[in-house]
Amino acid sequence: MKRRILPLLISSTLAMPAAMAADAGAVLSPVMGEKASVAVWKDDKAKMDAFITDLMAKMTLDEKIGQLDLQSGIMANTGSLVNYEYEDWVAEGKVGSIFNNFTYERAYPLQKRAVEESRLGIPIIIGHDIIHGHKTIFPQSLGEVASWDLEVARLGAEIAAKEATADGIMWTFAPMADLVRDPRWGRVSEAPGEDVYLATKMSVARVQGFQGDDLASPTTMAATAKHFVGYGLSQGGRDYHSTDISEHELWTQQMPPFKAMVDAGVATFMTSFNDLNGIPASGSKYLLTDVLRDQWGFEGFVVTDYTAVNELVPHGYARDDKHAAEIAFNAGADMDMVGKSYMDYMAELVEEGKVSMEKIDHSVRLILEMKWRLGLFEDPYRYFDKERADRDILTAENLELARDAARKSAVLLKNDNAALPLALDDINSIALIGPLADNKKDMIGNWAGAGDRRKQPVSLKEGLEARLGDNVTINYAQGATYAHLHAEGDTSPHVGIRSVGRDVIGKPAHAKMIKEAVKAAKKSDVIVLAIGEEQRMSGEAASRVEITLPGTQRELMEELKKLGKPMVGVLFSGRPNDLSWEHQNLDAILHAWYPGTSGGHAISDLLVGDFSPSGKLPMTFPRSVGQIPLYYNMKNTGRPYNAENPNQRQEHYKSRYDDSPNSPLYAFGHGLSYADFQYGEVKLSSDHLKMDGELTVSVDVTNAGKHAGEEVVQLYTRQMVGSVTRPVQELKGFQKVNFAAGETKTITFTLTAEDLSFYRADMSWGAEAGDFQVMVGTASDNVQRLPFKLVD
Ligand code: BGC
């Protein structure tokens, strides 16, 4: 007999106003000094506890173990293992949560089987990777961070949650908060960039967007802080590779976004694949229990990454899957994603006394609590409303918001002779050339939820045609491919290994493409190049050793350059590329990232000057792959190189390369505008800051140009001497401000000792008195500096 125990016992609403939510348990983050936990569900805690205690009293050990298991459906997957029996396992109560199985048609019947066929009728959580949109795809995550606009990030996540929940998904595996310094790593496209301050702010904004004030609302979803921790520094930029990060670096750079997400009430955490300083993160008691639970007070549950428990075996940290299950579970990994080692061995481990019943109960309780907080015990079908998908997905409003986000994310890297915006009064024809010009599939980037690649995305060609109508002729040619030119007898690694970026194109086909492109260019006033990478070249398992533009794109550009016409590059890519050639040879470069479903419209808005670009780089762009890792907040070293010293002989035995400048091609925080922002003199309210005081930093910024635009005013500091060596620059604040043409605004920042705090030599958190510099400017390499002292 099937029973439905759930809805039944609970009637009260789970929501409470945000203002009431700063509950008694809130603590100050030792990291960013922000207020903690918006634990809106806590008003119901007594009722929830009683319900779960009662439910757990009815559960067998096997049913409890079932709650610890997460299986993948067949709608997507990122690992080689998929267990096709998952639907029956749900009905048998052997699996408590599912991902990659959504839409009303697929998810509702599965929930029904859980509720009606399993003995206790416990509903399942349905998850999916909702990263930068569900079906209305927003800009690729790294691009979205380039907006330096927290509302863009929050709203993007809110719309993603609204659409995903309309398709029966109530749990996302985002945001990814791994700090990154290596553009070879494909997953930089999903990352929040290289700076800890920006990454923290963006990650928290996304959690707030996904989760809203009330997890039980049918339009919000549980978020996941991932990957905990260190994955972003995979050695050599090779995915899944080891990480070795000093304690100081780990706590100063990698931990803060995760701590801040705990404080913001993130529902779940995901372990990371890498081994960190010798211990695989998915089996690290230090990370998952000592830090996350005991020190930070995280109250949600921890899920492993895809088969990460089993991977403790090849890591050489567990003898077999059973041993791996014992290690990971005892470390604090509550839920096993796909790997089945909890399902297969947990009962034995309990019987043998290797895993305690208390530990099982603790993890099961956390998972059931999340089901409660999602409102599933009140109504297991609250995320399955047949009409909502039509009503809430791909709405005109969502598409417009995605267009706005894409406009705000694009970064104008170079703009010589005001090549952009296109001077429409003087232009009769545009040659639109490149593999990303008449291209829909790549516009939405990687990790693009359930985004359609064939019809929905607006290509750049479509966007320009819609904007320009009959006024300007567009002469289109593809011109190049991502494939490499095949030379006779070519035995290079490009040939025959696998397809992504390693396809080859024969000479005749290449020659034909070039010919068409040259023909299109010859009859046009300006050349707009749509260049970059195929979306599959970044993302998971998409590391590259070369980060120049792939395939025959260079050959194409070299041919077009001979024509002597203005050339504007629109770059589509999920990583910082080596753009040294493009920088030298193109008049302007606009980095569009992967702009999303409305991308073609958004980029056209910028190209024709309806809006001004306002994005700033969240990651350093190196001059060559040889400079990697290259990031703005590096240490000074004992032998800092001074490129400006006129006596270069003195600079020989300094920290530098013989064959390259140290400086990047484009620095962190760089991004131009059609407006002309002039900075006045930076002023400090005092030449010193007291430990319990405030220092005001202000500057007048004027838009001296003819275009309106937004500027990201950036504030950095440097501690000149510390108990450990300190970075040459650290971002401490930013403001994105709108300026009309001719407008001046005074921008003010307030610095406190908390802003200057860090993990000191003894690993205590706090500031150190002494000499500092404050820097204000338009990019990390374009600032004014003033000295001040921090005094006791
Ligand atoms: C990725 C995670 C992702 C998971 C589920 C893994 O391969 O590393 O980020 O959430 O798959 O799709």
PDB file of C-alpha atoms in Angstrom, residues 689-691 719 723 726 752-760 764-770 772 790-792:
ATOM      1  CA  LEU A 689      43.406  55.743   9.600  1.00  0.00           C
ATOM      2  CA  LYS A 690      42.783  54.660  13.177  1.00  0.00           C
ATOM      3  CA  MET A 691      42.073  50.998  13.890  1.00  0.00           C
ATOM      4  CA  GLN A 719      50.247  47.240   2.637  1.00  0.00           C
ATOM      5  CA  SER A 723      54.088  40.032   8.892  1.00  0.00           C
ATOM      6  CA  ARG A 726      51.626  41.350   0.769  1.00  0.00           C
ATOM      7  CA  THR A 752      38.209  50.825   7.668  1.00  0.00           C
ATOM      8  CA  ALA A 753      40.749  48.569   9.338  1.00  0.00           C
ATOM      9  CA  GLU A 754      38.473  45.623   8.490  1.00  0.00           C
ATOM     10  CA  ASP A 755      39.088  46.328   4.796  1.00  0.00           C
ATOM     11  CA  LEU A 756      42.822  46.054   5.425  1.00  0.00           C
ATOM     12  CA  SER A 757      42.531  42.845   7.436  1.00  0.00           C
ATOM     13  CA  PHE A 758      44.026  39.583   6.272  1.00  0.00           C
ATOM     14  CA  TYR A 759      45.394  36.319   7.635  1.00  0.00           C
ATOM     15  CA  ARG A 760      48.554  37.385   9.408  1.00  0.00           C
ATOM     16  CA  SER A 764      44.874  35.241  12.902  1.00  0.00           C
ATOM     17  CA  TRP A 765      42.547  37.620  11.054  1.00  0.00           C
ATOM     18  CA  GLY A 766      43.206  41.331  11.491  1.00  0.00           C
ATOM     19  CA  ALA A 767      44.978  44.441  10.265  1.00  0.00           C
ATOM     20  CA  GLU A 768      48.541  45.517  10.983  1.00  0.00           C
ATOM     21  CA  ALA A 769      49.509  49.087  11.724  1.00  0.00           C
ATOM     22  CA  GLY A 770      51.973  50.659   9.302  1.00  0.00           C
ATOM     23  CA  PHE A 772      49.817  51.747   3.143  1.00  0.00           C
ATOM     24  CA  LEU A 790      47.132  52.705   9.724  1.00  0.00           C
ATOM     25  CA  VAL A 791      47.663  53.594  13.385  1.00  0.00           C
ATOM     26  CA  ASP A 792      46.747  51.874  16.655  1.00  0.00           C
TER      27      ASP A 792
END
